PDB file of C-alpha atoms in Angstrom:
ATOM      1  CA  MET A1370     -30.224 -24.841  17.494  1.00  0.00           C
ATOM      2  CA  THR A1371     -29.469 -27.409  14.798  1.00  0.00           C
ATOM      3  CA  THR A1372     -31.471 -30.605  15.089  1.00  0.00           C
ATOM      4  CA  VAL A1373     -29.178 -33.490  16.029  1.00  0.00           C
ATOM      5  CA  THR A1374     -30.022 -37.177  15.688  1.00  0.00           C
ATOM      6  CA  THR A1375     -28.205 -39.644  17.929  1.00  0.00           C
ATOM      7  CA  ARG A1376     -28.014 -43.392  18.213  1.00  0.00           C
ATOM      8  CA  THR A1377     -25.985 -46.076  19.927  1.00  0.00           C
ATOM      9  CA  VAL A1378     -23.751 -48.248  17.767  1.00  0.00           C
ATOM     10  CA  THR A1379     -22.164 -51.512  18.885  1.00  0.00           C
ATOM     11  CA  TYR A1380     -19.285 -53.422  17.324  1.00  0.00           C
ATOM     12  CA  PRO A1381     -16.449 -55.737  18.400  1.00  0.00           C
ATOM     13  CA  ALA A1382     -12.976 -54.507  19.318  1.00  0.00           C
ATOM     14  CA  ASP A1383     -10.231 -55.626  21.720  1.00  0.00           C
ATOM     15  CA  GLY A1384     -12.246 -58.723  22.624  1.00  0.00           C
ATOM     16  CA  LEU A1385     -15.153 -56.577  23.841  1.00  0.00           C
ATOM     17  CA  THR A1386     -18.428 -55.248  22.519  1.00  0.00           C
ATOM     18  CA  MET A1387     -17.944 -51.523  22.209  1.00  0.00           C
ATOM     19  CA  VAL A1388     -20.962 -49.281  22.823  1.00  0.00           C
ATOM     20  CA  SER A1389     -20.352 -45.971  21.072  1.00  0.00           C
ATOM     21  CA  HIS A1390     -22.405 -42.828  20.511  1.00  0.00           C
ATOM     22  CA  LEU A1391     -23.079 -41.479  17.015  1.00  0.00           C
ATOM     23  CA  ALA A1392     -24.399 -37.944  16.514  1.00  0.00           C
ATOM     24  CA  LEU A1393     -25.661 -36.753  13.126  1.00  0.00           C
ATOM     25  CA  PRO A1394     -26.270 -33.163  12.056  1.00  0.00           C
ATOM     26  CA  ALA A1395     -29.452 -31.960  10.397  1.00  0.00           C
ATOM     27  CA  GLY A1396     -29.891 -32.640   6.706  1.00  0.00           C
ATOM     28  CA  SER A1397     -29.235 -35.638   4.513  1.00  0.00           C
ATOM     29  CA  GLY A1398     -25.978 -34.965   2.675  1.00  0.00           C
ATOM     30  CA  ARG A1399     -22.498 -36.148   3.471  1.00  0.00           C
ATOM     31  CA  ARG A1400     -20.612 -34.145   6.059  1.00  0.00           C
ATOM     32  CA  PRO A1401     -17.060 -34.055   7.439  1.00  0.00           C
ATOM     33  CA  ALA A1402     -16.712 -36.331  10.433  1.00  0.00           C
ATOM     34  CA  VAL A1403     -14.889 -36.487  13.755  1.00  0.00           C
ATOM     35  CA  LEU A1404     -13.825 -39.402  15.941  1.00  0.00           C
ATOM     36  CA  ILE A1405     -13.843 -38.592  19.658  1.00  0.00           C
ATOM     37  CA  GLY A1406     -11.851 -40.750  22.071  1.00  0.00           C
ATOM     38  CA  PRO A1407     -12.731 -40.635  25.786  1.00  0.00           C
ATOM     39  CA  GLU A1408     -10.669 -40.607  28.963  1.00  0.00           C
ATOM     40  CA  GLY A1409      -9.500 -43.797  30.645  1.00  0.00           C
ATOM     41  CA  PRO A1410     -12.668 -44.330  32.742  1.00  0.00           C
ATOM     42  CA  GLY A1411     -14.659 -44.706  29.525  1.00  0.00           C
ATOM     43  CA  LEU A1412     -17.563 -43.159  27.691  1.00  0.00           C
ATOM     44  CA  ASN A1413     -20.117 -41.222  29.724  1.00  0.00           C
ATOM     45  CA  ASP A1414     -22.692 -38.507  29.055  1.00  0.00           C
ATOM     46  CA  PHE A1415     -20.066 -35.779  29.097  1.00  0.00           C
ATOM     47  CA  GLN A1416     -18.196 -37.371  26.207  1.00  0.00           C
ATOM     48  CA  ARG A1417     -21.455 -38.044  24.400  1.00  0.00           C
ATOM     49  CA  ARG A1418     -22.312 -34.357  24.666  1.00  0.00           C
ATOM     50  CA  ARG A1419     -19.020 -33.558  22.949  1.00  0.00           C
ATOM     51  CA  ALA A1420     -20.244 -35.509  19.934  1.00  0.00           C
ATOM     52  CA  ASP A1421     -23.631 -33.787  20.091  1.00  0.00           C
ATOM     53  CA  ALA A1422     -21.966 -30.367  20.204  1.00  0.00           C
ATOM     54  CA  LEU A1423     -19.937 -31.140  17.092  1.00  0.00           C
ATOM     55  CA  ALA A1424     -23.058 -32.415  15.329  1.00  0.00           C
ATOM     56  CA  GLU A1425     -24.772 -29.120  16.162  1.00  0.00           C
ATOM     57  CA  LEU A1426     -21.914 -27.405  14.333  1.00  0.00           C
ATOM     58  CA  GLY A1427     -22.495 -29.630  11.303  1.00  0.00           C
ATOM     59  CA  TYR A1428     -20.116 -32.577  11.760  1.00  0.00           C
ATOM     60  CA  VAL A1429     -20.902 -36.269  11.906  1.00  0.00           C
ATOM     61  CA  ALA A1430     -19.379 -37.289  15.252  1.00  0.00           C
ATOM     62  CA  LEU A1431     -18.671 -40.647  16.861  1.00  0.00           C
ATOM     63  CA  ALA A1432     -17.739 -40.700  20.545  1.00  0.00           C
ATOM     64  CA  PHE A1433     -16.188 -44.150  20.682  1.00  0.00           C
ATOM     65  CA  ASP A1434     -16.067 -46.621  23.520  1.00  0.00           C
ATOM     66  CA  ILE A1435     -12.793 -48.053  24.837  1.00  0.00           C
ATOM     67  CA  ASN A1436     -13.974 -50.238  27.743  1.00  0.00           C
ATOM     68  CA  GLY A1437     -16.753 -52.449  26.389  1.00  0.00           C
ATOM     69  CA  GLY A1438     -19.579 -50.249  27.639  1.00  0.00           C
ATOM     70  CA  ARG A1439     -18.110 -49.714  31.100  1.00  0.00           C
ATOM     71  CA  TRP A1440     -17.494 -46.448  32.912  1.00  0.00           C
ATOM     72  CA  PHE A1441     -14.990 -47.177  35.679  1.00  0.00           C
ATOM     73  CA  THR A1442     -15.792 -45.499  38.990  1.00  0.00           C
ATOM     74  CA  ASP A1443     -12.930 -47.268  40.801  1.00  0.00           C
ATOM     75  CA  PRO A1444      -9.535 -45.732  39.909  1.00  0.00           C
ATOM     76  CA  ALA A1445      -7.810 -49.064  40.499  1.00  0.00           C
ATOM     77  CA  GLU A1446     -10.099 -50.794  38.008  1.00  0.00           C
ATOM     78  CA  MET A1447      -9.576 -48.017  35.502  1.00  0.00           C
ATOM     79  CA  LEU A1448      -5.789 -48.227  35.804  1.00  0.00           C
ATOM     80  CA  ALA A1449      -5.899 -52.012  35.533  1.00  0.00           C
ATOM     81  CA  ARG A1450      -7.621 -51.579  32.169  1.00  0.00           C
ATOM     82  CA  ALA A1451      -5.816 -48.479  30.877  1.00  0.00           C
ATOM     83  CA  THR A1452      -2.209 -49.141  31.917  1.00  0.00           C
ATOM     84  CA  PRO A1453      -1.638 -52.320  29.864  1.00  0.00           C
ATOM     85  CA  LEU A1454      -3.661 -50.867  27.003  1.00  0.00           C
ATOM     86  CA  LEU A1455      -1.413 -47.797  26.832  1.00  0.00           C
ATOM     87  CA  ARG A1456       1.588 -50.138  26.593  1.00  0.00           C
ATOM     88  CA  ALA A1457       0.097 -52.031  23.643  1.00  0.00           C
ATOM     89  CA  PRO A1458       0.141 -49.908  20.475  1.00  0.00           C
ATOM     90  CA  ARG A1459      -1.408 -52.653  18.348  1.00  0.00           C
ATOM     91  CA  ARG A1460      -4.377 -52.965  20.701  1.00  0.00           C
ATOM     92  CA  MET A1461      -4.895 -49.205  20.719  1.00  0.00           C
ATOM     93  CA  ARG A1462      -4.750 -49.110  16.937  1.00  0.00           C
ATOM     94  CA  ASP A1463      -7.245 -51.951  16.657  1.00  0.00           C
ATOM     95  CA  ILE A1464      -9.692 -50.064  18.899  1.00  0.00           C
ATOM     96  CA  GLY A1465      -9.209 -46.921  16.838  1.00  0.00           C
ATOM     97  CA  HIS A1466      -9.552 -48.704  13.503  1.00  0.00           C
ATOM     98  CA  ALA A1467     -12.758 -50.421  14.617  1.00  0.00           C
ATOM     99  CA  ALA A1468     -14.319 -47.081  15.556  1.00  0.00           C
ATOM    100  CA  LEU A1469     -13.055 -45.459  12.365  1.00  0.00           C
ATOM    101  CA  ALA A1470     -14.642 -48.230  10.284  1.00  0.00           C
ATOM    102  CA  VAL A1471     -18.006 -47.549  11.933  1.00  0.00           C
ATOM    103  CA  LEU A1472     -17.693 -43.821  11.261  1.00  0.00           C
ATOM    104  CA  ARG A1473     -16.672 -44.361   7.640  1.00  0.00           C
ATOM    105  CA  ALA A1474     -19.574 -46.759   7.091  1.00  0.00           C
ATOM    106  CA  GLU A1475     -22.115 -44.129   8.188  1.00  0.00           C
ATOM    107  CA  PRO A1476     -23.830 -42.862   4.981  1.00  0.00           C
ATOM    108  CA  ARG A1477     -23.699 -39.247   6.228  1.00  0.00           C
ATOM    109  CA  THR A1478     -19.894 -39.359   6.565  1.00  0.00           C
ATOM    110  CA  ASP A1479     -17.621 -37.995   3.884  1.00  0.00           C
ATOM    111  CA  PRO A1480     -14.934 -40.702   4.152  1.00  0.00           C
ATOM    112  CA  ASP A1481     -12.249 -38.410   2.755  1.00  0.00           C
ATOM    113  CA  ARG A1482     -12.816 -35.733   5.400  1.00  0.00           C
ATOM    114  CA  ILE A1483     -12.304 -37.177   8.878  1.00  0.00           C
ATOM    115  CA  ALA A1484     -10.463 -35.798  11.902  1.00  0.00           C
ATOM    116  CA  ALA A1485      -9.843 -37.383  15.300  1.00  0.00           C
ATOM    117  CA  ILE A1486      -9.708 -35.856  18.759  1.00  0.00           C
ATOM    118  CA  GLY A1487      -9.097 -37.635  22.016  1.00  0.00           C
ATOM    119  CA  TYR A1488      -8.678 -37.169  25.743  1.00  0.00           C
ATOM    120  CA  GLY A1489      -6.241 -39.149  27.886  1.00  0.00           C
ATOM    121  CA  THR A1490      -6.377 -42.784  26.764  1.00  0.00           C
ATOM    122  CA  GLY A1491      -8.632 -41.830  23.861  1.00  0.00           C
ATOM    123  CA  GLY A1492      -6.043 -39.280  22.796  1.00  0.00           C
ATOM    124  CA  ALA A1493      -3.332 -41.933  22.824  1.00  0.00           C
ATOM    125  CA  ILE A1494      -5.532 -44.072  20.580  1.00  0.00           C
ATOM    126  CA  VAL A1495      -6.044 -41.359  17.969  1.00  0.00           C
ATOM    127  CA  LEU A1496      -2.312 -40.608  17.974  1.00  0.00           C
ATOM    128  CA  GLU A1497      -1.706 -44.288  17.256  1.00  0.00           C
ATOM    129  CA  LEU A1498      -4.040 -44.032  14.273  1.00  0.00           C
ATOM    130  CA  GLY A1499      -1.824 -41.234  13.000  1.00  0.00           C
ATOM    131  CA  ARG A1500       1.331 -43.262  13.604  1.00  0.00           C
ATOM    132  CA  ASP A1501      -0.317 -46.096  11.687  1.00  0.00           C
ATOM    133  CA  GLY A1502      -0.589 -43.866   8.640  1.00  0.00           C
ATOM    134  CA  VAL A1503      -4.354 -43.294   8.673  1.00  0.00           C
ATOM    135  CA  ASP A1504      -5.470 -40.485   6.370  1.00  0.00           C
ATOM    136  CA  LEU A1505      -6.901 -37.927   8.803  1.00  0.00           C
ATOM    137  CA  ARG A1506      -7.361 -34.191   8.332  1.00  0.00           C
ATOM    138  CA  ALA A1507      -6.273 -33.381  11.906  1.00  0.00           C
ATOM    139  CA  ILE A1508      -5.455 -34.988  15.235  1.00  0.00           C
ATOM    140  CA  GLY A1509      -6.250 -33.140  18.450  1.00  0.00           C
ATOM    141  CA  THR A1510      -5.463 -34.420  21.934  1.00  0.00           C
ATOM    142  CA  VAL A1511      -5.774 -33.239  25.512  1.00  0.00           C
ATOM    143  CA  ASN A1512      -3.679 -34.875  28.260  1.00  0.00           C
ATOM    144  CA  ALA A1513      -2.296 -37.469  25.835  1.00  0.00           C
ATOM    145  CA  LEU A1514       1.359 -36.699  25.208  1.00  0.00           C
ATOM    146  CA  THR A1515       2.268 -40.293  24.432  1.00  0.00           C
ATOM    147  CA  THR A1516       5.315 -41.180  22.390  1.00  0.00           C
ATOM    148  CA  GLY A1517       5.643 -43.938  19.818  1.00  0.00           C
ATOM    149  CA  ARG A1518       8.237 -46.229  18.338  1.00  0.00           C
ATOM    150  CA  PRO A1519      11.214 -44.659  16.532  1.00  0.00           C
ATOM    151  CA  GLY A1520      10.274 -43.351  13.107  1.00  0.00           C
ATOM    152  CA  GLU A1521       6.546 -44.055  13.299  1.00  0.00           C
ATOM    153  CA  ALA A1522       5.583 -40.415  13.801  1.00  0.00           C
ATOM    154  CA  ALA A1523       6.796 -39.795  10.251  1.00  0.00           C
ATOM    155  CA  ARG A1524       3.675 -41.654   9.120  1.00  0.00           C
ATOM    156  CA  ILE A1525       1.401 -38.957  10.587  1.00  0.00           C
ATOM    157  CA  ARG A1526      -0.182 -37.233   7.593  1.00  0.00           C
ATOM    158  CA  CYS A1527      -1.966 -34.285   9.191  1.00  0.00           C
ATOM    159  CA  PRO A1528      -1.505 -31.435  11.673  1.00  0.00           C
ATOM    160  CA  VAL A1529      -1.359 -32.431  15.350  1.00  0.00           C
ATOM    161  CA  TRP A1530      -2.589 -30.192  18.150  1.00  0.00           C
ATOM    162  CA  ALA A1531      -1.960 -31.171  21.776  1.00  0.00           C
ATOM    163  CA  GLY A1532      -3.067 -29.528  25.008  1.00  0.00           C
ATOM    164  CA  VAL A1533      -1.861 -30.308  28.517  1.00  0.00           C
ATOM    165  CA  GLY A1534      -1.931 -28.749  31.966  1.00  0.00           C
ATOM    166  CA  SER A1535       1.343 -27.141  32.996  1.00  0.00           C
ATOM    167  CA  GLU A1536       1.174 -28.918  36.367  1.00  0.00           C
ATOM    168  CA  ASP A1537       0.018 -32.311  35.082  1.00  0.00           C
ATOM    169  CA  PRO A1538       2.014 -34.892  37.093  1.00  0.00           C
ATOM    170  CA  ILE A1539       1.054 -37.645  34.642  1.00  0.00           C
ATOM    171  CA  MET A1540       2.384 -35.673  31.652  1.00  0.00           C
ATOM    172  CA  PRO A1541       5.366 -33.861  33.266  1.00  0.00           C
ATOM    173  CA  PRO A1542       7.922 -31.674  31.448  1.00  0.00           C
ATOM    174  CA  ALA A1543      10.092 -34.651  30.459  1.00  0.00           C
ATOM    175  CA  GLN A1544       7.110 -36.279  28.770  1.00  0.00           C
ATOM    176  CA  ARG A1545       6.226 -33.034  27.005  1.00  0.00           C
ATOM    177  CA  GLU A1546       9.793 -32.736  25.730  1.00  0.00           C
ATOM    178  CA  ALA A1547       9.858 -36.331  24.481  1.00  0.00           C
ATOM    179  CA  PHE A1548       6.572 -35.878  22.644  1.00  0.00           C
ATOM    180  CA  ALA A1549       7.690 -32.610  21.065  1.00  0.00           C
ATOM    181  CA  ALA A1550      11.018 -34.095  19.998  1.00  0.00           C
ATOM    182  CA  GLU A1551       9.347 -37.109  18.396  1.00  0.00           C
ATOM    183  CA  ILE A1552       6.920 -35.196  16.228  1.00  0.00           C
ATOM    184  CA  GLN A1553       9.357 -32.370  15.460  1.00  0.00           C
ATOM    185  CA  ASP A1554      11.969 -34.849  14.253  1.00  0.00           C
ATOM    186  CA  ALA A1555       9.284 -36.461  12.080  1.00  0.00           C
ATOM    187  CA  GLY A1556       8.500 -33.176  10.341  1.00  0.00           C
ATOM    188  CA  VAL A1557       4.904 -33.104  11.561  1.00  0.00           C
ATOM    189  CA  ASP A1558       2.932 -29.834  11.602  1.00  0.00           C
ATOM    190  CA  TRP A1559       2.332 -29.606  15.347  1.00  0.00           C
ATOM    191  CA  ARG A1560       1.318 -27.342  18.198  1.00  0.00           C
ATOM    192  CA  LEU A1561       1.510 -27.855  21.941  1.00  0.00           C
ATOM    193  CA  VAL A1562      -0.545 -25.647  24.274  1.00  0.00           C
ATOM    194  CA  LEU A1563       0.210 -25.450  28.002  1.00  0.00           C
ATOM    195  CA  TYR A1564      -2.729 -24.465  30.205  1.00  0.00           C
ATOM    196  CA  GLY A1565      -1.140 -22.690  33.138  1.00  0.00           C
ATOM    197  CA  GLY A1566      -1.851 -24.117  36.568  1.00  0.00           C
ATOM    198  CA  ALA A1567      -3.973 -27.025  35.293  1.00  0.00           C
ATOM    199  CA  VAL A1568      -3.359 -30.652  36.218  1.00  0.00           C
ATOM    200  CA  HIS A1569      -4.487 -33.901  34.579  1.00  0.00           C
ATOM    201  CA  ALA A1570      -8.025 -34.236  33.174  1.00  0.00           C
ATOM    202  CA  PHE A1571      -8.616 -30.529  33.771  1.00  0.00           C
ATOM    203  CA  HIS A1572     -11.142 -30.536  30.932  1.00  0.00           C
ATOM    204  CA  HIS A1573     -13.561 -32.973  32.598  1.00  0.00           C
ATOM    205  CA  PRO A1574     -16.167 -31.718  35.108  1.00  0.00           C
ATOM    206  CA  PRO A1575     -15.921 -33.070  38.646  1.00  0.00           C
ATOM    207  CA  VAL A1576     -17.320 -36.556  39.190  1.00  0.00           C
ATOM    208  CA  ASP A1577     -18.875 -37.981  42.332  1.00  0.00           C
ATOM    209  CA  GLN A1578     -16.322 -40.751  42.757  1.00  0.00           C
ATOM    210  CA  PRO A1579     -12.722 -41.241  43.874  1.00  0.00           C
ATOM    211  CA  VAL A1580     -10.113 -39.925  41.465  1.00  0.00           C
ATOM    212  CA  VAL A1581      -6.440 -40.629  41.052  1.00  0.00           C
ATOM    213  CA  PRO A1582      -4.001 -38.049  42.499  1.00  0.00           C
ATOM    214  CA  GLY A1583      -3.127 -35.162  40.224  1.00  0.00           C
ATOM    215  CA  VAL A1584      -6.595 -34.933  38.646  1.00  0.00           C
ATOM    216  CA  ALA A1585      -8.742 -31.811  39.014  1.00  0.00           C
ATOM    217  CA  HIS A1586     -11.161 -29.757  36.948  1.00  0.00           C
ATOM    218  CA  HIS A1587     -10.170 -26.280  35.761  1.00  0.00           C
ATOM    219  CA  PRO A1588     -13.331 -24.617  34.387  1.00  0.00           C
ATOM    220  CA  ARG A1589     -11.694 -21.746  32.497  1.00  0.00           C
ATOM    221  CA  HIS A1590      -9.087 -23.908  30.836  1.00  0.00           C
ATOM    222  CA  ALA A1591     -11.700 -26.551  30.046  1.00  0.00           C
ATOM    223  CA  GLN A1592     -13.619 -23.959  28.031  1.00  0.00           C
ATOM    224  CA  ARG A1593     -10.425 -22.741  26.376  1.00  0.00           C
ATOM    225  CA  ALA A1594      -9.352 -26.247  25.421  1.00  0.00           C
ATOM    226  CA  TRP A1595     -12.727 -26.932  23.818  1.00  0.00           C
ATOM    227  CA  ARG A1596     -12.483 -23.702  21.826  1.00  0.00           C
ATOM    228  CA  ASP A1597      -8.998 -24.722  20.727  1.00  0.00           C
ATOM    229  CA  VAL A1598     -10.315 -28.088  19.538  1.00  0.00           C
ATOM    230  CA  VAL A1599     -13.119 -26.425  17.584  1.00  0.00           C
ATOM    231  CA  ASN A1600     -10.627 -23.978  16.072  1.00  0.00           C
ATOM    232  CA  LEU A1601      -8.458 -26.906  14.966  1.00  0.00           C
ATOM    233  CA  LEU A1602     -11.441 -28.448  13.191  1.00  0.00           C
ATOM    234  CA  THR A1603     -12.406 -25.115  11.643  1.00  0.00           C
ATOM    235  CA  GLU A1604      -8.898 -24.786  10.209  1.00  0.00           C
ATOM    236  CA  CYS A1605      -8.240 -28.349   9.108  1.00  0.00           C
ATOM    237  CA  LEU A1606     -11.730 -29.769   8.567  1.00  0.00           C
ATOM    238  CA  PRO A1607     -13.924 -26.891   7.367  1.00  0.00           C
ATOM    239  CA  LEU A1608     -17.607 -27.627   6.959  1.00  0.00           C
ATOM    240  CA  ALA A1609     -17.524 -26.425   3.357  1.00  0.00           C
ATOM    241  CA  GLU A1610     -14.796 -27.026   0.808  1.00  0.00           C
TER     242      GLU A1610
END
């Protein structure tokens, strides 16, 4: 197994002190890098392990915070934070830009070779970075079929991959169609994968807390979605160029 070094990084964003998780691969040279945005409840050990897994592959990875160091166990609290945030593109972009600045400032990061992946709210944030014209090699999202303002998708400069459960009540067929129409009309290189029978947040293991309706883990599709994310990075952000 590749030796991975991790550390906590803090920085201001959205009026909060964000507490993010940086994972560095073995060696000392510059490496391609990946931003990882978490689900609405926030950053926990599962999301941190995503960064560690990418560092084991050879990427610099930053699993960024969206809630000022909090992991919401109460669905009502989570929705009170996430719902207005998802309606505020500028706030989402500011959170994403703050995390991106930290990743770019890391000496191990090749600043010209960065991709972004995100889940739920974190996926919406990385899509907003794309709509803001950020130079990324790829954007990958799961359960984040958000749409933007007219014409802004044309500013996305990289391939977009999106995964969603076929039975997700939070991202229903009408939302899928609106997302597809937006990025197709913008001429973006895009893919949308439906995971049959899965609902919202199917990628996240079960948690010992109340969850909102329409959320359930699907182990097989969770593994498939992770492989699809890694394949996206292999294609668009190869470890050697």
